[in-house]
Amino acid sequence: MTTPEPVHAHAVLRRDSADTEVERHVEEIRRIGLTIIRNAFTRAQMEDARARLHEIYAKQVAEVGGEENLFLIKDANIVRTPVAYDDAFLAICKHPLALAVARACLGNAITLSAQVGILNKPGITNYVNHWHRELQYQHLTSSRPLAVQTLVAVDDFTFDNGATFFLPGTHLFENFPSDDFVRKWEVQFEAPAGSIFMFDSMTYHRGAPNRTDKPRVAINNLYTLPIIAQQIDIASMLGGRHAETAEDRQLFGYQWNPPRSVQAWRQQKIDAAQKPG
């Protein structure tokens, strides 16, 4: 393997360095809003995840009395919080490199705000096919990210099956850009199954129409600062599971759930103050 040529610059007094894999991914997220982690999962893992997502979706359809009710609220073909239904999805939201990048972007205290399976079926359109930020309705910028997310390609992402479009750099601006800008600068990325698209949640993105005869399945994990409430109370859904380590208590929201009373809030503080060390 040849050593890459050095990058020469003139009259540059300050420049970034990215010597590790985590730093390289963080730099891409910071500057253009997204990065890709390739070969994060095996095809066998993704085939298993696909089958389990379809099983959970059938359960969730039954929970609401039929799929017509999901179409009514524009939530059809979306699998909400699969990790609460099946521990197999723990590995999907706890990929070591993705978590390391998330913590490098946000800080060590992060929460899994949402995990969502997306079933992009042929001929079906839902809200994820429109430009959006995952922190919806927000028009702001911040000096550091408030949230990052991983979009796991359960199936191959191709131009034909609706691979995701991104608008690089839009996490740095408050407003959605003009139509001409969108048409000129939107980028659609192909990637093999098992890849992870990781991006600042303020980067505008959208799915595309699936022109094949098979669904394109993906899983989105949204990691936020604890100041942002979870979309669904994952800790309550887990019912005490996966609360053994401090890292998991943070990740799944146990540590950040608001106390139910003044007394409970104070007792929590008292218990912490009485711990040795």
PDB file of C-alpha atoms in Angstrom:
ATOM      1  CA  MET A   1       0.000   0.000   0.000  1.00  0.00           C
ATOM      2  CA  THR A   2       1.512   3.325  -1.041  1.00  0.00           C
ATOM      3  CA  THR A   3       1.786   6.229   1.353  1.00  0.00           C
ATOM      4  CA  PRO A   4      -0.537   9.059   0.336  1.00  0.00           C
ATOM      5  CA  GLU A   5       1.055  12.242  -0.884  1.00  0.00           C
ATOM      6  CA  PRO A   6       1.190  14.985   1.767  1.00  0.00           C
ATOM      7  CA  VAL A   7      -1.326  17.797   1.442  1.00  0.00           C
ATOM      8  CA  HIS A   8       0.532  21.064   0.963  1.00  0.00           C
ATOM      9  CA  ALA A   9      -0.957  24.430   1.902  1.00  0.00           C
ATOM     10  CA  HIS A  10       0.318  27.997   1.679  1.00  0.00           C
ATOM     11  CA  ALA A  11      -0.129  30.681   4.365  1.00  0.00           C
ATOM     12  CA  VAL A  12      -2.147  28.317   6.570  1.00  0.00           C
ATOM     13  CA  LEU A  13      -1.548  28.885  10.268  1.00  0.00           C
ATOM     14  CA  ARG A  14      -4.173  26.568  11.703  1.00  0.00           C
ATOM     15  CA  ARG A  15      -5.355  23.194  10.459  1.00  0.00           C
ATOM     16  CA  ASP A  16      -7.181  20.204  11.859  1.00  0.00           C
ATOM     17  CA  SER A  17      -5.676  16.779  12.343  1.00  0.00           C
ATOM     18  CA  ALA A  18      -7.526  13.477  12.214  1.00  0.00           C
ATOM     19  CA  ASP A  19      -5.187  10.649  13.113  1.00  0.00           C
ATOM     20  CA  THR A  20      -7.678   8.017  14.250  1.00  0.00           C
ATOM     21  CA  GLU A  21     -10.715   6.442  12.614  1.00  0.00           C
ATOM     22  CA  VAL A  22     -13.021   8.138  15.118  1.00  0.00           C
ATOM     23  CA  GLU A  23     -11.445  11.548  14.451  1.00  0.00           C
ATOM     24  CA  ARG A  24     -11.799  11.106  10.694  1.00  0.00           C
ATOM     25  CA  HIS A  25     -15.508  10.346  10.981  1.00  0.00           C
ATOM     26  CA  VAL A  26     -16.045  13.220  13.416  1.00  0.00           C
ATOM     27  CA  GLU A  27     -14.307  15.677  11.072  1.00  0.00           C
ATOM     28  CA  GLU A  28     -16.560  14.657   8.188  1.00  0.00           C
ATOM     29  CA  ILE A  29     -19.691  15.044  10.336  1.00  0.00           C
ATOM     30  CA  ARG A  30     -18.517  18.417  11.596  1.00  0.00           C
ATOM     31  CA  ARG A  31     -17.623  19.803   8.169  1.00  0.00           C
ATOM     32  CA  ILE A  32     -20.105  18.264   5.715  1.00  0.00           C
ATOM     33  CA  GLY A  33     -22.687  16.802   8.074  1.00  0.00           C
ATOM     34  CA  LEU A  34     -22.256  13.089   7.349  1.00  0.00           C
ATOM     35  CA  THR A  35     -19.881  10.159   7.119  1.00  0.00           C
ATOM     36  CA  ILE A  36     -20.131   6.469   6.164  1.00  0.00           C
ATOM     37  CA  ILE A  37     -18.940   3.530   8.256  1.00  0.00           C
ATOM     38  CA  ARG A  38     -18.597   0.621   5.861  1.00  0.00           C
ATOM     39  CA  ASN A  39     -18.755  -3.093   6.762  1.00  0.00           C
ATOM     40  CA  ALA A  40     -20.165  -2.327  10.208  1.00  0.00           C
ATOM     41  CA  PHE A  41     -22.399  -5.409  10.166  1.00  0.00           C
ATOM     42  CA  THR A  42     -22.363  -8.663   8.222  1.00  0.00           C
ATOM     43  CA  ARG A  43     -24.991  -9.567   5.634  1.00  0.00           C
ATOM     44  CA  ALA A  44     -26.098 -12.433   7.891  1.00  0.00           C
ATOM     45  CA  GLN A  45     -26.727  -9.946  10.725  1.00  0.00           C
ATOM     46  CA  MET A  46     -28.731  -7.724   8.394  1.00  0.00           C
ATOM     47  CA  GLU A  47     -30.807 -10.627   7.026  1.00  0.00           C
ATOM     48  CA  ASP A  48     -31.683 -11.579  10.605  1.00  0.00           C
ATOM     49  CA  ALA A  49     -32.546  -7.974  11.470  1.00  0.00           C
ATOM     50  CA  ARG A  50     -34.794  -7.674   8.398  1.00  0.00           C
ATOM     51  CA  ALA A  51     -36.811 -10.760   9.341  1.00  0.00           C
ATOM     52  CA  ARG A  52     -37.182  -9.590  12.946  1.00  0.00           C
ATOM     53  CA  LEU A  53     -38.306  -6.103  11.875  1.00  0.00           C
ATOM     54  CA  HIS A  54     -41.114  -7.546   9.781  1.00  0.00           C
ATOM     55  CA  GLU A  55     -42.221  -9.692  12.745  1.00  0.00           C
ATOM     56  CA  ILE A  56     -42.257  -6.685  15.089  1.00  0.00           C
ATOM     57  CA  TYR A  57     -44.114  -4.584  12.524  1.00  0.00           C
ATOM     58  CA  ALA A  58     -46.853  -7.235  12.392  1.00  0.00           C
ATOM     59  CA  LYS A  59     -47.119  -7.050  16.208  1.00  0.00           C
ATOM     60  CA  GLN A  60     -47.316  -3.260  16.141  1.00  0.00           C
ATOM     61  CA  VAL A  61     -49.994  -3.329  13.457  1.00  0.00           C
ATOM     62  CA  ALA A  62     -52.037  -5.636  15.690  1.00  0.00           C
ATOM     63  CA  GLU A  63     -51.460  -3.349  18.700  1.00  0.00           C
ATOM     64  CA  VAL A  64     -53.258  -0.452  16.977  1.00  0.00           C
ATOM     65  CA  GLY A  65     -56.072  -2.477  15.464  1.00  0.00           C
ATOM     66  CA  GLY A  66     -54.859  -2.734  11.887  1.00  0.00           C
ATOM     67  CA  GLU A  67     -52.518  -1.087   9.401  1.00  0.00           C
ATOM     68  CA  GLU A  68     -55.227   1.311   8.262  1.00  0.00           C
ATOM     69  CA  ASN A  69     -54.759   3.123  11.580  1.00  0.00           C
ATOM     70  CA  LEU A  70     -51.062   3.554  10.875  1.00  0.00           C
ATOM     71  CA  PHE A  71     -51.854   4.966   7.438  1.00  0.00           C
ATOM     72  CA  LEU A  72     -54.330   7.290   9.170  1.00  0.00           C
ATOM     73  CA  ILE A  73     -51.510   8.845  11.238  1.00  0.00           C
ATOM     74  CA  LYS A  74     -48.926   8.608   8.415  1.00  0.00           C
ATOM     75  CA  ASP A  75     -46.887   6.046  10.365  1.00  0.00           C
ATOM     76  CA  ALA A  76     -47.291   2.965   8.167  1.00  0.00           C
ATOM     77  CA  ASN A  77     -44.171   0.917   7.333  1.00  0.00           C
ATOM     78  CA  ILE A  78     -42.365   2.358  10.367  1.00  0.00           C
ATOM     79  CA  VAL A  79     -41.216   0.026  13.157  1.00  0.00           C
ATOM     80  CA  ARG A  80     -40.997   1.963  16.422  1.00  0.00           C
ATOM     81  CA  THR A  81     -38.443   1.085  19.138  1.00  0.00           C
ATOM     82  CA  PRO A  82     -37.640  -2.481  18.004  1.00  0.00           C
ATOM     83  CA  VAL A  83     -35.000  -2.783  20.758  1.00  0.00           C
ATOM     84  CA  ALA A  84     -37.826  -2.892  23.314  1.00  0.00           C
ATOM     85  CA  TYR A  85     -39.369  -5.870  21.501  1.00  0.00           C
ATOM     86  CA  ASP A  86     -36.245  -7.874  20.689  1.00  0.00           C
ATOM     87  CA  ASP A  87     -32.771  -7.792  22.270  1.00  0.00           C
ATOM     88  CA  ALA A  88     -31.266  -8.567  18.869  1.00  0.00           C
ATOM     89  CA  PHE A  89     -31.496  -4.832  18.154  1.00  0.00           C
ATOM     90  CA  LEU A  90     -29.113  -3.990  20.993  1.00  0.00           C
ATOM     91  CA  ALA A  91     -26.155  -4.594  18.682  1.00  0.00           C
ATOM     92  CA  ILE A  92     -27.712  -2.240  16.120  1.00  0.00           C
ATOM     93  CA  CYS A  93     -27.781   0.702  18.548  1.00  0.00           C
ATOM     94  CA  LYS A  94     -24.527  -0.177  20.376  1.00  0.00           C
ATOM     95  CA  HIS A  95     -22.068  -0.516  17.498  1.00  0.00           C
ATOM     96  CA  PRO A  96     -18.739   0.354  19.197  1.00  0.00           C
ATOM     97  CA  LEU A  97     -17.358   2.664  16.512  1.00  0.00           C
ATOM     98  CA  ALA A  98     -20.676   4.456  16.004  1.00  0.00           C
ATOM     99  CA  LEU A  99     -21.034   5.042  19.761  1.00  0.00           C
ATOM    100  CA  ALA A 100     -17.448   6.288  19.960  1.00  0.00           C
ATOM    101  CA  VAL A 101     -18.139   8.767  17.155  1.00  0.00           C
ATOM    102  CA  ALA A 102     -21.426   9.839  18.775  1.00  0.00           C
ATOM    103  CA  ARG A 103     -19.679  10.493  22.092  1.00  0.00           C
ATOM    104  CA  ALA A 104     -16.851  12.359  20.358  1.00  0.00           C
ATOM    105  CA  CYS A 105     -19.480  14.613  18.750  1.00  0.00           C
ATOM    106  CA  LEU A 106     -21.818  15.058  21.722  1.00  0.00           C
ATOM    107  CA  GLY A 107     -19.831  14.241  24.865  1.00  0.00           C
ATOM    108  CA  ASN A 108     -19.879  11.129  27.014  1.00  0.00           C
ATOM    109  CA  ALA A 109     -23.428  11.602  28.291  1.00  0.00           C
ATOM    110  CA  ILE A 110     -25.693  10.557  25.415  1.00  0.00           C
ATOM    111  CA  THR A 111     -29.136   9.009  25.163  1.00  0.00           C
ATOM    112  CA  LEU A 112     -30.760   6.818  22.557  1.00  0.00           C
ATOM    113  CA  SER A 113     -33.662   9.129  21.809  1.00  0.00           C
ATOM    114  CA  ALA A 114     -35.281   6.835  19.237  1.00  0.00           C
ATOM    115  CA  GLN A 115     -34.737   3.651  17.256  1.00  0.00           C
ATOM    116  CA  VAL A 116     -36.870   3.233  14.147  1.00  0.00           C
ATOM    117  CA  GLY A 117     -37.063   0.575  11.454  1.00  0.00           C
ATOM    118  CA  ILE A 118     -37.959   1.936   8.001  1.00  0.00           C
ATOM    119  CA  LEU A 119     -39.641  -0.331   5.443  1.00  0.00           C
ATOM    120  CA  ASN A 120     -39.286   1.529   2.146  1.00  0.00           C
ATOM    121  CA  LYS A 121     -41.736  -0.471   0.029  1.00  0.00           C
ATOM    122  CA  PRO A 122     -42.221  -0.121  -3.736  1.00  0.00           C
ATOM    123  CA  GLY A 123     -44.937   2.349  -4.662  1.00  0.00           C
ATOM    124  CA  ILE A 124     -45.387   3.616  -1.095  1.00  0.00           C
ATOM    125  CA  THR A 125     -44.462   7.140   0.030  1.00  0.00           C
ATOM    126  CA  ASN A 126     -44.352   8.464   3.593  1.00  0.00           C
ATOM    127  CA  TYR A 127     -42.854  11.458   5.373  1.00  0.00           C
ATOM    128  CA  VAL A 128     -39.282  10.132   5.237  1.00  0.00           C
ATOM    129  CA  ASN A 129     -39.372  10.662   1.466  1.00  0.00           C
ATOM    130  CA  HIS A 130     -39.572  14.426   2.050  1.00  0.00           C
ATOM    131  CA  TRP A 131     -36.629  16.596   3.100  1.00  0.00           C
ATOM    132  CA  HIS A 132     -36.404  16.748   6.887  1.00  0.00           C
ATOM    133  CA  ARG A 133     -34.155  17.062   9.891  1.00  0.00           C
ATOM    134  CA  GLU A 134     -34.467  14.491  12.629  1.00  0.00           C
ATOM    135  CA  LEU A 135     -34.857  17.313  15.148  1.00  0.00           C
ATOM    136  CA  GLN A 136     -38.010  18.305  13.333  1.00  0.00           C
ATOM    137  CA  TYR A 137     -39.329  21.859  13.045  1.00  0.00           C
ATOM    138  CA  GLN A 138     -36.018  23.274  14.318  1.00  0.00           C
ATOM    139  CA  HIS A 139     -34.347  26.168  12.495  1.00  0.00           C
ATOM    140  CA  LEU A 140     -31.166  26.800  14.462  1.00  0.00           C
ATOM    141  CA  THR A 141     -27.464  26.117  14.528  1.00  0.00           C
ATOM    142  CA  SER A 142     -25.191  25.309  17.453  1.00  0.00           C
ATOM    143  CA  SER A 143     -21.440  25.345  18.021  1.00  0.00           C
ATOM    144  CA  ARG A 144     -21.572  21.610  18.761  1.00  0.00           C
ATOM    145  CA  PRO A 145     -24.079  19.014  17.569  1.00  0.00           C
ATOM    146  CA  LEU A 146     -27.204  18.463  19.643  1.00  0.00           C
ATOM    147  CA  ALA A 147     -27.852  15.050  18.116  1.00  0.00           C
ATOM    148  CA  VAL A 148     -26.307  12.584  15.689  1.00  0.00           C
ATOM    149  CA  GLN A 149     -27.808   9.510  14.141  1.00  0.00           C
ATOM    150  CA  THR A 150     -26.947   6.286  12.412  1.00  0.00           C
ATOM    151  CA  LEU A 151     -28.874   5.056   9.404  1.00  0.00           C
ATOM    152  CA  VAL A 152     -28.071   1.351   9.127  1.00  0.00           C
ATOM    153  CA  ALA A 153     -28.432  -0.143   5.650  1.00  0.00           C
ATOM    154  CA  VAL A 154     -30.190  -3.452   6.304  1.00  0.00           C
ATOM    155  CA  ASP A 155     -30.444  -3.922   2.533  1.00  0.00           C
ATOM    156  CA  ASP A 156     -28.144  -2.591  -0.149  1.00  0.00           C
ATOM    157  CA  PHE A 157     -28.790   1.106  -0.737  1.00  0.00           C
ATOM    158  CA  THR A 158     -29.004   1.608  -4.505  1.00  0.00           C
ATOM    159  CA  PHE A 159     -30.228   4.350  -6.815  1.00  0.00           C
ATOM    160  CA  ASP A 160     -33.055   2.055  -7.945  1.00  0.00           C
ATOM    161  CA  ASN A 161     -34.370   1.127  -4.482  1.00  0.00           C
ATOM    162  CA  GLY A 162     -34.447   4.627  -3.028  1.00  0.00           C
ATOM    163  CA  ALA A 163     -31.066   5.177  -1.406  1.00  0.00           C
ATOM    164  CA  THR A 164     -31.049   8.226   0.866  1.00  0.00           C
ATOM    165  CA  PHE A 165     -30.370  11.732  -0.443  1.00  0.00           C
ATOM    166  CA  PHE A 166     -28.395  14.208   1.690  1.00  0.00           C
ATOM    167  CA  LEU A 167     -27.776  17.946   1.447  1.00  0.00           C
ATOM    168  CA  PRO A 168     -24.195  18.234   2.732  1.00  0.00           C
ATOM    169  CA  GLY A 169     -23.460  21.241   4.918  1.00  0.00           C
ATOM    170  CA  THR A 170     -27.070  22.110   5.719  1.00  0.00           C
ATOM    171  CA  HIS A 171     -26.480  21.446   9.430  1.00  0.00           C
ATOM    172  CA  LEU A 172     -24.565  24.741   9.452  1.00  0.00           C
ATOM    173  CA  PHE A 173     -27.518  26.900   8.358  1.00  0.00           C
ATOM    174  CA  GLU A 174     -30.826  27.690  10.004  1.00  0.00           C
ATOM    175  CA  ASN A 175     -33.063  27.775   6.946  1.00  0.00           C
ATOM    176  CA  PHE A 176     -33.858  25.109   4.367  1.00  0.00           C
ATOM    177  CA  PRO A 177     -32.178  26.125   1.086  1.00  0.00           C
ATOM    178  CA  SER A 178     -33.836  27.247  -2.127  1.00  0.00           C
ATOM    179  CA  ASP A 179     -35.224  24.811  -4.677  1.00  0.00           C
ATOM    180  CA  ASP A 180     -32.401  25.584  -7.119  1.00  0.00           C
ATOM    181  CA  PHE A 181     -29.788  24.898  -4.454  1.00  0.00           C
ATOM    182  CA  VAL A 182     -31.437  21.592  -3.528  1.00  0.00           C
ATOM    183  CA  ARG A 183     -31.567  20.396  -7.123  1.00  0.00           C
ATOM    184  CA  LYS A 184     -27.928  21.333  -7.705  1.00  0.00           C
ATOM    185  CA  TRP A 185     -26.329  19.990  -4.528  1.00  0.00           C
ATOM    186  CA  GLU A 186     -28.418  17.016  -3.359  1.00  0.00           C
ATOM    187  CA  VAL A 187     -26.343  13.832  -3.266  1.00  0.00           C
ATOM    188  CA  GLN A 188     -27.670  10.270  -3.275  1.00  0.00           C
ATOM    189  CA  PHE A 189     -25.350   7.678  -1.764  1.00  0.00           C
ATOM    190  CA  GLU A 190     -25.200   3.981  -2.610  1.00  0.00           C
ATOM    191  CA  ALA A 191     -23.780   1.588  -0.018  1.00  0.00           C
ATOM    192  CA  PRO A 192     -23.807  -2.163   0.594  1.00  0.00           C
ATOM    193  CA  ALA A 193     -25.915  -3.793   3.304  1.00  0.00           C
ATOM    194  CA  GLY A 194     -24.242  -3.526   6.710  1.00  0.00           C
ATOM    195  CA  SER A 195     -23.035   0.045   6.128  1.00  0.00           C
ATOM    196  CA  ILE A 196     -23.848   2.885   8.522  1.00  0.00           C
ATOM    197  CA  PHE A 197     -24.596   6.414   7.359  1.00  0.00           C
ATOM    198  CA  MET A 198     -23.825   8.613  10.359  1.00  0.00           C
ATOM    199  CA  PHE A 199     -24.743  12.279  10.355  1.00  0.00           C
ATOM    200  CA  ASP A 200     -25.525  15.402  12.300  1.00  0.00           C
ATOM    201  CA  SER A 201     -29.274  15.260  12.859  1.00  0.00           C
ATOM    202  CA  MET A 202     -29.646  18.827  11.564  1.00  0.00           C
ATOM    203  CA  THR A 203     -28.400  17.740   8.118  1.00  0.00           C
ATOM    204  CA  TYR A 204     -31.336  17.631   5.718  1.00  0.00           C
ATOM    205  CA  HIS A 205     -31.970  14.231   4.152  1.00  0.00           C
ATOM    206  CA  ARG A 206     -34.722  12.215   2.497  1.00  0.00           C
ATOM    207  CA  GLY A 207     -35.499   8.797   1.156  1.00  0.00           C
ATOM    208  CA  ALA A 208     -36.316   8.282  -2.521  1.00  0.00           C
ATOM    209  CA  PRO A 209     -38.958   6.240  -4.368  1.00  0.00           C
ATOM    210  CA  ASN A 210     -38.259   2.524  -4.470  1.00  0.00           C
ATOM    211  CA  ARG A 211     -38.442   1.473  -8.127  1.00  0.00           C
ATOM    212  CA  THR A 212     -37.691  -2.215  -7.496  1.00  0.00           C
ATOM    213  CA  ASP A 213     -40.042  -5.046  -6.528  1.00  0.00           C
ATOM    214  CA  LYS A 214     -38.574  -5.531  -3.018  1.00  0.00           C
ATOM    215  CA  PRO A 215     -38.627  -3.350   0.144  1.00  0.00           C
ATOM    216  CA  ARG A 216     -35.474  -1.464   1.109  1.00  0.00           C
ATOM    217  CA  VAL A 217     -35.103  -1.778   4.865  1.00  0.00           C
ATOM    218  CA  ALA A 218     -33.080   0.504   7.155  1.00  0.00           C
ATOM    219  CA  ILE A 219     -32.782   1.211  10.877  1.00  0.00           C
ATOM    220  CA  ASN A 220     -32.325   4.698  12.272  1.00  0.00           C
ATOM    221  CA  ASN A 221     -30.797   5.283  15.718  1.00  0.00           C
ATOM    222  CA  LEU A 222     -31.018   8.839  17.065  1.00  0.00           C
ATOM    223  CA  TYR A 223     -28.519   9.796  19.781  1.00  0.00           C
ATOM    224  CA  THR A 224     -29.069  13.061  21.627  1.00  0.00           C
ATOM    225  CA  LEU A 225     -27.850  15.098  24.554  1.00  0.00           C
ATOM    226  CA  PRO A 226     -29.871  14.238  27.674  1.00  0.00           C
ATOM    227  CA  ILE A 227     -31.491  17.692  27.579  1.00  0.00           C
ATOM    228  CA  ILE A 228     -33.615  16.388  24.682  1.00  0.00           C
ATOM    229  CA  ALA A 229     -36.440  14.084  25.729  1.00  0.00           C
ATOM    230  CA  GLN A 230     -36.754  10.634  24.228  1.00  0.00           C
ATOM    231  CA  GLN A 231     -39.403  10.273  21.552  1.00  0.00           C
ATOM    232  CA  ILE A 232     -40.748   7.215  23.412  1.00  0.00           C
ATOM    233  CA  ASP A 233     -39.858   6.266  26.993  1.00  0.00           C
ATOM    234  CA  ILE A 234     -37.440   3.458  26.108  1.00  0.00           C
ATOM    235  CA  ALA A 235     -36.480   2.822  29.737  1.00  0.00           C
ATOM    236  CA  SER A 236     -40.088   2.146  30.666  1.00  0.00           C
ATOM    237  CA  MET A 237     -40.564  -0.125  27.652  1.00  0.00           C
ATOM    238  CA  LEU A 238     -37.454  -2.094  28.624  1.00  0.00           C
ATOM    239  CA  GLY A 239     -38.918  -2.576  32.105  1.00  0.00           C
ATOM    240  CA  GLY A 240     -35.600  -2.613  33.933  1.00  0.00           C
ATOM    241  CA  ARG A 241     -33.668  -4.626  31.350  1.00  0.00           C
ATOM    242  CA  HIS A 242     -30.251  -3.379  30.228  1.00  0.00           C
ATOM    243  CA  ALA A 243     -29.746  -1.134  33.241  1.00  0.00           C
ATOM    244  CA  GLU A 244     -26.787  -2.965  34.753  1.00  0.00           C
ATOM    245  CA  THR A 245     -24.007  -0.633  33.631  1.00  0.00           C
ATOM    246  CA  ALA A 246     -23.719   3.147  33.963  1.00  0.00           C
ATOM    247  CA  GLU A 247     -23.241   3.363  30.190  1.00  0.00           C
ATOM    248  CA  ASP A 248     -26.489   1.507  29.468  1.00  0.00           C
ATOM    249  CA  ARG A 249     -28.388   3.475  32.109  1.00  0.00           C
ATOM    250  CA  GLN A 250     -27.406   6.641  30.266  1.00  0.00           C
ATOM    251  CA  LEU A 251     -27.932   5.258  26.760  1.00  0.00           C
ATOM    252  CA  PHE A 252     -31.445   3.924  27.336  1.00  0.00           C
ATOM    253  CA  GLY A 253     -32.612   6.844  29.449  1.00  0.00           C
ATOM    254  CA  TYR A 254     -32.845   5.344  32.935  1.00  0.00           C
ATOM    255  CA  GLN A 255     -30.530   7.993  34.369  1.00  0.00           C
ATOM    256  CA  TRP A 256     -32.336  10.912  32.747  1.00  0.00           C
ATOM    257  CA  ASN A 257     -35.981  10.039  33.395  1.00  0.00           C
ATOM    258  CA  PRO A 258     -37.492  12.838  35.520  1.00  0.00           C
ATOM    259  CA  PRO A 259     -38.368  11.881  39.110  1.00  0.00           C
ATOM    260  CA  ARG A 260     -42.100  11.539  39.758  1.00  0.00           C
ATOM    261  CA  SER A 261     -42.181  13.807  42.820  1.00  0.00           C
ATOM    262  CA  VAL A 262     -40.170  16.315  44.855  1.00  0.00           C
ATOM    263  CA  GLN A 263     -39.495  13.608  47.436  1.00  0.00           C
ATOM    264  CA  ALA A 264     -38.207  11.217  44.771  1.00  0.00           C
ATOM    265  CA  TRP A 265     -35.952  13.939  43.336  1.00  0.00           C
ATOM    266  CA  ARG A 266     -34.479  14.688  46.759  1.00  0.00           C
ATOM    267  CA  GLN A 267     -34.095  11.022  47.670  1.00  0.00           C
ATOM    268  CA  GLN A 268     -32.164  10.447  44.466  1.00  0.00           C
ATOM    269  CA  LYS A 269     -29.766  13.220  45.487  1.00  0.00           C
ATOM    270  CA  ILE A 270     -29.490  11.893  49.054  1.00  0.00           C
ATOM    271  CA  ASP A 271     -28.718   8.367  47.854  1.00  0.00           C
ATOM    272  CA  ALA A 272     -26.011   9.685  45.524  1.00  0.00           C
ATOM    273  CA  ALA A 273     -24.465  11.857  48.273  1.00  0.00           C
ATOM    274  CA  GLN A 274     -24.330   8.913  50.698  1.00  0.00           C
ATOM    275  CA  LYS A 275     -22.443   6.644  48.308  1.00  0.00           C
ATOM    276  CA  PRO A 276     -18.797   6.077  49.304  1.00  0.00           C
ATOM    277  CA  GLY A 277     -16.248   8.129  47.354  1.00  0.00           C
TER     278      GLY A 277
END
